[in-house]
Short mmCIF file of C-alpha atoms (C1' of nucleotides) in Angstrom, two decimals:
data_model
loop_
_atom_site.label_atom_id
_atom_site.label_comp_id
_atom_site.label_asym_id
_atom_site.label_seq_id
_atom_site.Cartn_x
_atom_site.Cartn_y
_atom_site.Cartn_z
CA MET A 25 176.49 26.54 76.28
CA LEU A 26 173.10 25.38 74.36
CA LYS A 27 172.33 26.98 71.34
CA PRO A 28 169.62 29.38 72.06
CA PHE A 29 167.51 28.86 68.78
CA GLU A 30 166.91 26.92 65.29
CA LEU A 31 165.33 28.14 62.29
CA TYR A 32 163.94 25.42 59.85
CA MET A 33 162.94 26.73 56.49
CA GLY A 34 160.08 24.51 55.02
CA GLU A 35 156.44 23.37 55.16
CA ALA A 36 155.58 22.88 58.71
CA LEU A 37 154.33 19.29 58.55
CA GLU A 38 156.92 18.28 57.06
CA VAL A 39 159.59 19.54 58.91
CA LEU A 40 157.55 18.57 62.32
CA ARG A 41 157.87 15.10 61.19
CA ARG A 42 162.25 15.25 61.34
CA LEU A 43 161.73 16.40 65.12
CA PRO A 44 162.34 13.77 67.62
CA ASP A 45 160.01 12.65 70.20
CA GLU A 46 159.65 14.90 73.39
CA SER A 47 162.14 16.99 72.79
CA VAL A 48 160.43 20.50 73.36
CA ASP A 49 158.78 22.35 76.59
CA ALA A 50 155.81 24.24 74.91
CA VAL A 51 154.35 24.86 71.70
CA ILE A 52 153.10 28.52 70.97
CA THR A 53 151.94 29.21 67.85
CA ASP A 54 149.74 31.66 65.63
CA PRO A 55 149.01 29.82 62.45
CA PRO A 56 147.33 31.32 59.28
CA TYR A 57 143.74 31.93 60.18
CA SER A 58 142.23 31.32 56.65
CA SER A 59 139.45 33.95 57.78
CA GLY A 60 138.49 36.95 56.30
CA GLY A 61 135.07 37.47 54.68
CA GLN A 62 132.01 35.26 54.14
CA SER A 63 132.52 33.95 50.68
CA LEU A 64 134.98 31.54 48.85
CA ALA A 65 135.69 34.44 46.80
CA ASP A 66 137.01 36.92 50.07
CA ARG A 67 139.03 34.07 51.60
CA THR A 68 140.95 33.72 48.54
CA ARG A 69 142.27 36.83 47.61
CA SER A 70 145.66 37.92 49.21
CA THR A 71 146.32 38.59 52.61
CA ASN A 72 147.17 41.77 51.77
CA LYS A 73 143.67 42.54 50.03
CA LYS A 74 142.08 40.85 52.55
CA TYR A 75 143.55 42.28 55.80
CA VAL A 76 145.01 45.98 54.77
CA LEU A 77 143.57 49.05 53.80
CA SER A 78 144.17 50.25 50.27
CA ASN A 79 145.21 53.91 51.72
CA VAL A 80 148.30 52.29 53.96
CA ALA A 81 151.71 53.26 53.23
CA THR A 82 153.31 50.10 54.59
CA ARG A 83 153.84 47.06 52.70
CA ARG A 84 154.40 43.80 53.70
CA PRO A 85 155.11 40.72 51.87
CA ASP A 86 151.79 38.36 51.40
CA PHE A 87 152.06 34.94 53.35
CA SER A 88 150.34 31.67 51.70
CA GLY A 89 148.25 28.68 53.22
CA ASP A 90 146.06 31.42 54.34
CA ASN A 91 142.71 29.99 51.77
CA ARG A 92 141.83 27.13 53.32
CA ASP A 93 138.15 26.09 53.49
CA GLN A 94 136.66 25.29 57.35
CA ARG A 95 137.11 21.36 56.52
CA SER A 96 140.63 21.61 55.19
CA PHE A 97 141.27 24.16 57.86
CA ALA A 98 140.08 21.66 60.70
CA TYR A 99 141.78 18.53 58.89
CA TRP A 100 145.25 20.29 58.04
CA SER A 101 145.15 22.25 62.00
CA THR A 102 144.71 18.48 63.74
CA LEU A 103 147.55 16.78 61.61
CA TRP A 104 150.14 19.80 62.60
CA LEU A 105 148.68 19.56 66.06
CA SER A 106 148.99 16.32 66.61
CA GLU A 107 152.49 16.15 65.27
CA CYS A 108 153.60 19.00 67.88
CA LEU A 109 151.92 16.76 70.19
CA ARG A 110 154.54 13.86 69.38
CA VAL A 111 157.27 16.59 69.72
CA ALA A 112 156.26 17.78 73.46
CA ARG A 113 157.71 16.72 76.35
CA PRO A 114 154.61 15.38 78.88
CA SER A 115 152.89 18.07 80.71
CA ALA A 116 154.21 20.66 77.73
CA PRO A 117 151.70 23.48 77.34
CA LEU A 118 150.45 24.73 74.16
CA VAL A 119 149.11 28.13 72.48
CA CYS A 120 147.31 28.81 69.21
CA PHE A 121 146.26 32.08 68.32
CA SER A 122 142.93 32.22 66.49
CA ASP A 123 140.67 34.76 65.43
CA TRP A 124 136.89 34.34 66.57
CA ARG A 125 135.73 32.72 63.41
CA GLN A 126 137.94 29.67 64.05
CA LEU A 127 137.50 29.58 67.48
CA PRO A 128 135.43 26.78 68.10
CA THR A 129 137.32 24.82 64.67
CA THR A 130 140.79 25.48 66.92
CA THR A 131 139.13 23.95 70.14
CA ASP A 132 137.94 21.40 68.31
CA ALA A 133 141.67 20.51 66.69
CA ILE A 134 143.30 20.86 69.45
CA GLN A 135 141.48 18.45 71.05
CA ALA A 136 141.45 15.92 68.01
CA GLY A 137 145.16 16.17 67.80
CA GLY A 138 145.18 14.39 71.54
CA TRP A 139 145.69 17.85 73.40
CA ILE A 140 143.98 18.40 76.59
CA TRP A 141 141.94 21.68 76.41
CA ARG A 142 142.06 24.35 79.16
CA GLY A 143 141.18 27.43 78.12
CA VAL A 144 140.87 30.28 76.35
CA ALA A 145 143.21 33.28 76.80
CA VAL A 146 142.08 36.90 75.39
CA TRP A 147 144.59 39.30 73.48
CA ASP A 148 142.73 42.63 73.59
CA LYS A 149 143.89 44.96 70.59
CA PRO A 150 143.10 48.67 71.61
CA ALA A 151 142.66 50.04 68.66
CA PRO A 152 140.42 48.21 66.36
CA ARG A 153 138.65 48.65 63.03
CA PRO A 154 134.76 50.50 64.06
CA SER A 155 131.76 49.35 62.65
CA MET A 156 128.84 50.89 63.05
CA GLY A 157 126.17 49.50 65.21
CA ARG A 158 127.91 46.43 65.89
CA PHE A 159 130.47 44.74 68.29
CA ALA A 160 134.35 45.71 67.14
CA SER A 161 136.08 42.62 66.95
CA SER A 162 139.20 43.91 69.15
CA CYS A 163 140.13 40.26 69.97
CA GLU A 164 142.55 37.46 69.34
CA PHE A 165 142.11 34.67 71.18
CA MET A 166 144.99 32.56 72.69
CA VAL A 167 143.26 28.62 72.88
CA TRP A 168 145.81 26.77 74.99
CA GLY A 169 146.26 23.57 76.68
CA SER A 170 148.33 20.90 77.77
CA LYS A 171 149.88 17.35 76.79
CA GLY A 172 147.63 15.12 79.35
CA ALA A 173 148.13 16.31 82.82
CA MET A 174 149.36 19.86 83.95
CA PRO A 175 151.15 19.69 87.90
CA GLN A 176 150.67 23.15 89.15
CA ARG A 177 154.67 25.03 88.55
CA GLU A 178 155.09 27.16 91.42
CA ALA A 179 157.60 28.99 89.58
CA ILE A 180 155.80 30.14 86.68
CA GLY A 181 153.48 31.77 88.82
CA CYS A 182 150.12 33.43 87.68
CA LEU A 183 149.54 34.35 84.41
CA PRO A 184 146.33 36.62 83.79
CA GLY A 185 143.81 35.70 81.46
CA THR A 186 143.46 38.92 79.17
CA TYR A 187 146.67 40.94 77.75
CA ARG A 188 145.49 44.37 76.77
CA VAL A 189 149.12 44.78 74.04
CA ASN A 190 148.86 47.17 71.39
CA VAL A 191 150.45 46.76 68.24
CA ARG A 192 153.36 49.42 67.32
CA GLN A 193 154.54 49.53 63.61
CA ALA A 194 158.23 49.49 64.39
CA ASP A 195 157.78 46.21 65.93
CA LYS A 196 155.56 44.87 63.47
CA HIS A 197 157.18 42.80 60.64
CA HIS A 198 154.63 40.61 59.20
CA VAL A 199 151.09 41.01 58.24
CA THR A 200 149.69 39.65 61.08
CA GLY A 201 152.41 40.13 63.45
CA LYS A 202 152.49 40.06 67.22
CA PRO A 203 153.61 42.62 69.40
CA THR A 204 157.48 41.36 70.98
CA GLU A 205 155.74 42.60 74.39
CA LEU A 206 152.44 40.52 74.03
CA MET A 207 155.10 37.39 73.21
CA ARG A 208 157.08 37.82 76.19
CA HIS A 209 154.06 37.70 78.52
CA VAL A 210 152.73 34.30 77.07
CA SER A 211 156.35 32.54 76.98
CA ARG A 212 156.20 32.73 80.54
CA ILE A 213 153.81 29.42 79.96
CA CYS A 214 156.99 27.84 79.36
CA PRO A 215 159.31 26.99 82.28
CA VAL A 216 162.69 28.81 82.43
CA GLY A 217 165.69 27.49 80.08
CA GLY A 218 162.96 25.34 78.33
CA VAL A 219 162.31 25.01 74.62
CA VAL A 220 159.64 26.91 72.68
CA LEU A 221 158.26 25.18 69.26
CA ASP A 222 156.81 27.28 66.81
CA PRO A 223 155.80 25.77 63.65
CA PHE A 224 154.54 28.69 62.20
CA ALA A 225 157.13 31.50 62.99
CA GLY A 226 156.71 34.06 60.72
CA SER A 227 158.83 37.17 61.38
CA GLY A 228 159.86 35.58 64.40
CA SER A 229 157.98 37.21 67.41
CA THR A 230 157.37 33.98 69.38
CA GLY A 231 161.21 33.11 69.32
CA VAL A 232 162.03 36.92 69.81
CA GLY A 233 160.00 36.99 73.12
CA ALA A 234 161.15 33.37 74.24
CA LEU A 235 164.80 34.23 73.74
CA ILE A 236 164.28 37.63 75.98
CA GLU A 237 162.79 35.65 78.61
CA GLY A 238 165.31 33.08 78.86
CA ARG A 239 163.50 30.55 77.34
CA ARG A 240 165.22 28.56 73.81
CA PHE A 241 163.07 28.19 70.38
CA ILE A 242 162.68 26.43 67.55
CA GLY A 243 161.13 28.01 64.41
CA ILE A 244 159.50 26.70 61.35
CA GLU A 245 158.84 29.03 58.45
CA LEU A 246 158.08 28.30 54.86
CA SER A 247 158.21 31.90 53.08
CA ASP A 248 162.23 32.29 52.95
CA GLU A 249 161.12 36.21 52.52
CA TYR A 250 160.34 36.01 56.28
CA ALA A 251 162.49 33.20 57.25
CA ALA A 252 165.00 35.57 56.25
CA ILE A 253 163.51 38.47 58.87
CA ALA A 254 162.86 35.78 61.37
CA ARG A 255 166.58 34.73 61.41
CA THR A 256 167.61 38.80 61.23
CA ARG A 257 165.73 39.40 64.45
CA LEU A 258 167.14 36.37 66.46
CA GLU A 259 170.70 36.82 65.60
CA GLY A 260 170.15 40.41 66.64
CA LEU A 261 169.39 39.35 69.66
CA GLU A 262 172.03 37.20 70.01
CA LEU A 263 174.47 39.65 69.26
CA GLN A 264 172.96 41.83 72.13
CA GLU A 265 173.34 39.16 74.61
CA ARG A 266 176.99 38.70 74.05
CA VAL A 267 177.77 42.59 73.95
CA THR A 268 175.74 42.92 77.25
CA GLU A 269 177.46 40.04 79.12
CA MET B 14 102.93 54.94 76.79
CA LEU B 15 103.91 51.31 76.48
CA LYS B 16 104.97 49.34 79.23
CA PRO B 17 108.29 49.17 79.93
CA PHE B 18 108.52 45.57 81.01
CA GLU B 19 106.87 42.37 80.85
CA LEU B 20 107.96 39.47 83.52
CA TYR B 21 106.81 35.86 82.30
CA MET B 22 107.34 33.03 84.99
CA GLY B 23 108.07 30.10 83.45
CA GLU B 24 109.86 28.09 81.55
CA ALA B 25 111.95 29.40 78.74
CA LEU B 26 110.85 27.47 75.48
CA GLU B 27 107.23 26.92 76.58
CA VAL B 28 106.80 31.16 77.74
CA LEU B 29 108.71 31.38 73.96
CA ARG B 30 106.22 29.11 72.22
CA ARG B 31 103.55 31.78 73.40
CA LEU B 32 105.29 35.00 72.07
CA PRO B 33 103.95 36.52 68.74
CA ASP B 34 106.25 36.39 65.54
CA GLU B 35 108.63 39.32 65.29
CA SER B 36 107.72 41.34 68.44
CA VAL B 37 110.96 41.98 69.62
CA ASP B 38 114.34 43.93 68.47
CA ALA B 39 116.86 42.20 70.23
CA VAL B 40 117.77 38.57 72.38
CA ILE B 41 120.01 39.46 75.30
CA THR B 42 120.62 36.65 77.31
CA ASP B 43 122.68 34.67 79.98
CA PRO B 44 121.74 30.90 79.55
CA PRO B 45 122.80 28.05 81.93
CA TYR B 46 125.90 27.42 81.06
CA SER B 47 125.79 23.63 82.28
CA SER B 48 129.48 23.98 82.86
CA GLY B 49 132.03 23.89 85.31
CA GLY B 50 133.82 20.74 85.85
CA GLN B 51 134.91 17.69 83.80
CA SER B 52 132.66 15.03 85.21
CA LEU B 53 129.04 14.51 85.38
CA ALA B 54 129.41 14.45 89.04
CA ASP B 55 131.10 17.92 88.91
CA ARG B 56 128.49 19.21 86.72
CA THR B 57 125.27 17.92 88.68
CA ARG B 58 126.65 19.60 92.36
CA SER B 59 124.32 22.62 93.18
CA THR B 60 125.38 25.80 91.65
CA ASN B 61 126.10 27.40 95.08
CA LYS B 62 128.72 24.47 95.29
CA LYS B 63 130.29 24.87 91.78
CA TYR B 64 130.30 28.74 91.52
CA VAL B 65 130.79 29.85 94.63
CA LEU B 66 133.92 29.32 97.09
CA SER B 67 133.14 27.50 99.96
CA ASN B 68 134.37 30.37 102.73
CA VAL B 69 132.03 33.07 101.28
CA ALA B 70 129.98 34.82 103.63
CA THR B 71 127.08 35.35 100.87
CA ARG B 72 124.27 32.75 100.21
CA ARG B 73 122.31 33.40 96.93
CA PRO B 74 119.01 30.75 95.80
CA ASP B 75 120.37 27.76 93.84
CA PHE B 76 119.00 27.81 89.88
CA SER B 77 117.94 24.99 87.88
CA GLY B 78 118.75 23.76 84.32
CA ASP B 79 122.45 23.95 85.00
CA ASN B 80 123.00 19.97 84.86
CA ARG B 81 122.90 19.09 80.84
CA ASP B 82 125.65 17.05 79.27
CA GLN B 83 127.16 18.40 76.58
CA ARG B 84 124.97 17.07 73.62
CA SER B 85 121.44 18.08 75.41
CA PHE B 86 123.25 21.24 76.21
CA ALA B 87 123.26 21.98 71.97
CA TYR B 88 120.51 20.61 71.51
CA TRP B 89 118.41 22.48 74.39
CA SER B 90 120.14 25.66 72.91
CA THR B 91 119.24 25.22 69.40
CA LEU B 92 115.48 24.95 70.63
CA TRP B 93 115.20 28.25 72.39
CA LEU B 94 117.36 30.00 70.22
CA SER B 95 115.44 29.14 67.28
CA GLU B 96 112.40 30.09 69.17
CA CYS B 97 114.11 33.24 69.71
CA LEU B 98 114.38 33.69 66.06
CA ARG B 99 110.55 33.55 65.25
CA VAL B 100 110.02 35.86 68.08
CA ALA B 101 112.52 38.14 66.93
CA ARG B 102 112.14 40.93 63.80
CA PRO B 103 114.46 41.16 61.04
CA SER B 104 117.71 41.88 61.25
CA ALA B 105 117.54 41.95 65.49
CA PRO B 106 120.64 41.38 67.00
CA LEU B 107 121.45 38.24 69.45
CA VAL B 108 123.95 38.41 72.53
CA CYS B 109 124.42 35.48 74.48
CA PHE B 110 126.86 34.80 76.89
CA SER B 111 129.38 31.86 77.51
CA ASP B 112 131.84 30.70 79.09
CA TRP B 113 134.84 29.10 77.50
CA ARG B 114 133.95 25.74 77.91
CA GLN B 115 130.78 26.36 76.20
CA LEU B 116 131.92 28.51 73.52
CA PRO B 117 132.28 26.29 70.60
CA THR B 118 128.90 24.54 71.31
CA THR B 119 127.32 28.36 71.49
CA THR B 120 128.25 29.45 68.47
CA ASP B 121 127.08 26.18 66.68
CA ALA B 122 123.82 26.34 68.47
CA ILE B 123 123.34 29.85 67.56
CA GLN B 124 124.00 28.89 63.88
CA ALA B 125 121.58 25.92 63.86
CA GLY B 126 119.04 28.00 65.35
CA GLY B 127 119.23 29.58 61.75
CA TRP B 128 121.22 33.17 63.43
CA ILE B 129 124.25 34.56 61.56
CA TRP B 130 127.09 34.28 64.21
CA ARG B 131 128.87 38.09 63.47
CA GLY B 132 131.53 37.93 66.45
CA VAL B 133 132.71 37.08 69.86
CA ALA B 134 132.98 40.09 72.31
CA VAL B 135 134.60 39.83 75.88
CA TRP B 136 133.51 40.60 79.19
CA ASP B 137 137.13 40.74 81.27
CA LYS B 138 136.16 40.82 85.12
CA PRO B 139 139.39 41.73 86.83
CA ALA B 140 139.93 39.54 89.59
CA PRO B 141 139.90 36.13 88.60
CA ARG B 142 140.63 33.45 90.93
CA PRO B 143 144.45 32.71 90.38
CA SER B 144 145.97 29.37 89.06
CA MET B 145 149.73 28.88 89.20
CA GLY B 146 151.56 28.28 85.99
CA ARG B 147 148.34 28.83 83.42
CA PHE B 148 146.12 31.44 81.91
CA ALA B 149 143.61 32.83 84.07
CA SER B 150 140.05 32.12 83.30
CA SER B 151 139.10 35.93 83.90
CA CYS B 152 136.74 36.50 80.86
CA GLU B 153 133.10 35.77 80.03
CA PHE B 154 132.47 35.53 76.12
CA MET B 155 129.21 37.21 74.50
CA VAL B 156 128.45 35.50 70.99
CA TRP B 157 126.59 37.53 68.90
CA GLY B 158 125.12 37.47 65.94
CA SER B 159 121.90 38.82 63.71
CA LYS B 160 118.65 37.14 62.65
CA GLY B 161 119.68 37.81 58.68
CA ALA B 162 120.85 40.65 57.28
CA MET B 163 122.00 43.63 59.48
CA PRO B 164 121.90 46.87 58.14
CA GLN B 165 124.53 49.76 59.46
CA ARG B 166 122.25 51.45 62.10
CA GLU B 167 123.84 55.20 62.50
CA ALA B 168 122.07 55.98 65.66
CA ILE B 169 123.72 53.43 67.56
CA GLY B 170 127.50 54.26 66.80
CA CYS B 171 130.30 52.06 67.43
CA LEU B 172 130.62 49.55 70.56
CA PRO B 173 133.65 48.38 71.85
CA GLY B 174 134.74 44.41 71.65
CA THR B 175 135.89 44.00 74.92
CA TYR B 176 134.34 45.40 78.42
CA ARG B 177 136.59 45.56 81.26
CA VAL B 178 133.84 45.81 84.21
CA ASN B 179 134.15 44.70 87.69
CA VAL B 180 131.92 42.80 89.85
CA ARG B 181 130.54 44.38 92.87
CA GLN B 182 128.68 41.90 95.36
CA ALA B 183 126.15 44.92 96.12
CA ASP B 184 125.10 44.91 92.38
CA LYS B 185 125.05 40.81 92.47
CA HIS B 186 121.35 39.35 92.50
CA HIS B 187 121.94 36.05 91.39
CA VAL B 188 124.92 33.28 91.58
CA THR B 189 126.23 34.32 87.96
CA GLY B 190 124.37 37.42 88.37
CA LYS B 191 126.03 40.33 85.34
CA PRO B 192 126.97 43.97 86.54
CA THR B 193 124.33 46.59 85.56
CA GLU B 194 127.21 48.62 84.33
CA LEU B 195 127.79 45.80 81.95
CA MET B 196 124.40 45.42 81.07
CA ARG B 197 123.50 48.63 80.21
CA HIS B 198 126.92 49.04 77.64
CA VAL B 199 125.25 45.66 76.15
CA SER B 200 121.74 47.01 75.92
CA ARG B 201 123.00 49.82 73.61
CA ILE B 202 122.87 46.75 70.45
CA CYS B 203 119.19 47.49 70.58
CA PRO B 204 117.91 50.41 68.82
CA VAL B 205 116.44 53.26 71.39
CA GLY B 206 113.10 52.44 72.56
CA GLY B 207 113.45 48.78 71.49
CA VAL B 208 112.48 45.62 72.91
CA VAL B 209 114.81 43.35 74.75
CA LEU B 210 113.90 39.51 75.10
CA ASP B 211 116.24 37.71 77.93
CA PRO B 212 114.69 33.93 78.17
CA PHE B 213 116.77 33.41 81.16
CA ALA B 214 116.25 36.52 82.82
CA GLY B 215 117.12 35.65 86.60
CA SER B 216 117.66 38.44 88.77
CA GLY B 217 116.75 40.74 85.92
CA SER B 218 120.03 42.39 85.44
CA THR B 219 119.52 42.47 81.34
CA GLY B 220 116.51 44.33 81.98
CA VAL B 221 117.66 46.78 84.39
CA GLY B 222 120.32 47.80 81.99
CA ALA B 223 117.82 47.97 79.26
CA LEU B 224 114.98 49.88 80.94
CA ILE B 225 117.91 52.45 82.60
CA GLU B 226 119.52 52.62 78.60
CA GLY B 227 115.89 53.94 77.00
CA ARG B 228 115.00 49.98 76.00
CA ARG B 229 111.90 48.09 76.95
CA PHE B 230 112.25 44.54 78.39
CA ILE B 231 110.71 41.36 78.37
CA GLY B 232 112.06 38.30 80.58
CA ILE B 233 111.29 34.84 81.36
CA GLU B 234 112.08 32.94 84.48
CA LEU B 235 111.80 29.93 85.68
CA SER B 236 112.48 30.27 89.54
CA ASP B 237 109.60 32.35 91.07
CA GLU B 238 112.28 32.82 93.91
CA TYR B 239 114.55 34.98 91.26
CA ALA B 240 111.20 36.24 89.03
CA ALA B 241 110.23 37.80 92.41
CA ILE B 242 113.97 39.63 93.01
CA ALA B 243 113.72 40.53 89.44
CA ARG B 244 110.20 42.30 89.57
CA THR B 245 111.22 44.29 92.74
CA ARG B 246 114.54 45.34 90.33
CA LEU B 247 112.26 46.58 87.59
CA GLU B 248 109.26 48.09 89.56
CA GLY B 249 112.05 49.86 91.41
CA LEU B 250 113.34 51.33 88.36
CA GLU B 251 109.86 52.31 87.17
CA LEU B 252 109.24 54.42 90.39
CA GLN B 253 112.56 56.03 90.33
CA GLU B 254 111.71 56.86 86.81
CA ARG B 255 108.36 58.38 87.59
CA VAL B 256 109.72 60.39 90.35
CA THR B 257 112.50 62.44 88.31
CA GLU B 258 109.69 63.17 85.28
"C1'" DC C 4 159.19 68.13 80.98
"C1'" DC C 5 154.19 68.05 79.73
"C1'" DT C 6 150.86 69.25 76.90
"C1'" DT C 7 148.39 69.54 72.32
"C1'" DG C 8 147.49 68.11 67.93
"C1'" DC C 9 147.55 65.94 63.50
"C1'" DG C 10 147.82 62.20 60.84
"C1'" DA C 11 147.96 57.46 60.13
"C1'" DT C 12 146.70 52.41 61.12
"C1'" DG C 13 143.56 48.14 61.61
"C1'" DA C 14 144.08 39.15 60.87
"C1'" DA C 15 136.77 44.06 59.14
"C1'" DT C 16 132.95 44.31 55.90
"C1'" DC C 17 129.71 45.95 53.26
"C1'" DC C 18 128.29 46.69 48.51
"C1'" DA C 19 128.23 48.23 43.97
"C1'" DT C 20 130.43 46.75 39.72
"C1'" DA C 21 132.78 44.01 36.18
"C1'" DT C 22 133.53 39.41 34.52
"C1'" DG D 18 123.16 33.71 38.81
"C1'" DA D 19 127.60 32.85 40.90
"C1'" DT D 20 131.90 34.36 41.11
"C1'" DA D 21 135.55 38.10 41.38
"C1'" DT D 22 137.68 42.58 42.22
"C1'" DG D 23 137.47 47.43 43.48
"C1'" DG D 24 136.48 51.41 46.85
"C1'" DA D 25 134.10 53.59 50.68
"C1'" DT D 26 133.55 53.26 55.74
"C1'" DT D 27 134.21 53.82 60.56
"C1'" DC D 28 136.85 56.04 64.96
"C1'" DA D 29 139.80 54.58 69.19
"C1'" DT D 30 144.32 54.56 70.22
"C1'" DC D 31 149.17 56.07 68.98
"C1'" DG D 32 153.41 57.84 66.98
"C1'" DC D 33 155.45 62.13 66.40
"C1'" DA D 34 156.03 66.82 66.00
"C1'" DA D 35 155.24 71.27 67.17
"C1'" DG D 36 154.49 74.59 71.17
#
DNA sequence: CCTTGCGATGAATCCATAT
DNA sequence: GATATGGATTCATCGCAAG
């Protein structure tokens, strides 16, 4: 039987360079956005200071790599995206999360990295932070595309363009963690049995979603703290599977 | 009493140049996207051929200005956006519709035109065209911002970041017409009693939404066919109002 | 089991103060 | 003046406890 997942600890670009050509069937990832605030001072605050209210009870580890300026974010994104392109099989899909602020830079970087940009799907979070007299920023965006041509796959069926999924505390293991339900849906863009790659695995939600949906998973995570959380979650799934067999 | 609406017939840039400085309270518009298709050949098809399924019964007038390439779309957008900036009062909000393909160009043009970009709201129209093995493109995007700082206005309250509104054929008077319900919601970004400007008025849905919500309206439309439709709809509203008084 | 109510939360943003 | 930090604000939605 094929091993359902592999988890590498290390810097994304470095580890990606060691992966073989054309060895994964989809790339699904949620890189650090380097967003938040208007000034350098705002952007370089710790991720908990930037994204979490001071009076909130739960504390999750900070994460790094979230303080690039716009130019270096674009440059760095292009680097890892083009490395992912090499690792991906022809016609493999790519899904990359972004917030509104980095959306244009992300679409640029995807194309600069050699991917064909095919659209923007939306994750609609039902409970946004309100703001008087303004539109709330209640969405995150999933910029997606493919490695070259993308023949229509009947087996996968039609995927929606909007996902309305709320965040549950019990299901959130990272400051910016995505709901398992969302990642299950998104992993359907990868053919059944195929390998999903996530170079910014965080607490491993992409992998959890992929495994539940019968895909395999390769994750890379820099922080040992989050890598450990991801490993625990993924091994927990494996165990569950063996029990139910 | 102040006249609730004015409708100018002519080319947007030309008419905008004749409007006085700082005379409107919000700009809400849906410019021709010049999108659709990857090649010049696709882009230069008539708007009915591009945007309407071939087996659909209803036929609406074609509209022009929808065949610019990316560079000139960016340039032209910057021109009319900076002209709108001049016409807008300080701190006035701007809402500009875009599809996913023109989203990065639109955010660039808004900033190049001197506006502060503040976010991307989403119009989610259920019932997209299905596409096997891909995410549907069921959304249009509302890039929004303001003329300089934007003090919080209590009266307006908090607006959502996503609008889930269906397109009804009976409510659609333009090939790319927006639902009245949607435009009513969006016009709430303008202070009550303020003037909403739409330099690409089309069949006048922005004006209809604004008037219903107690805002005034200035519209510009190039096509005499659509200008006539817009005038009829807006005058119909005025009449209704007078009757209910 | 269904309803009600209360408390907690959010990849935020603005503004005043301190360095 | 530019940069850095802290604190107040906003409300739809959800989780959980109580009725």
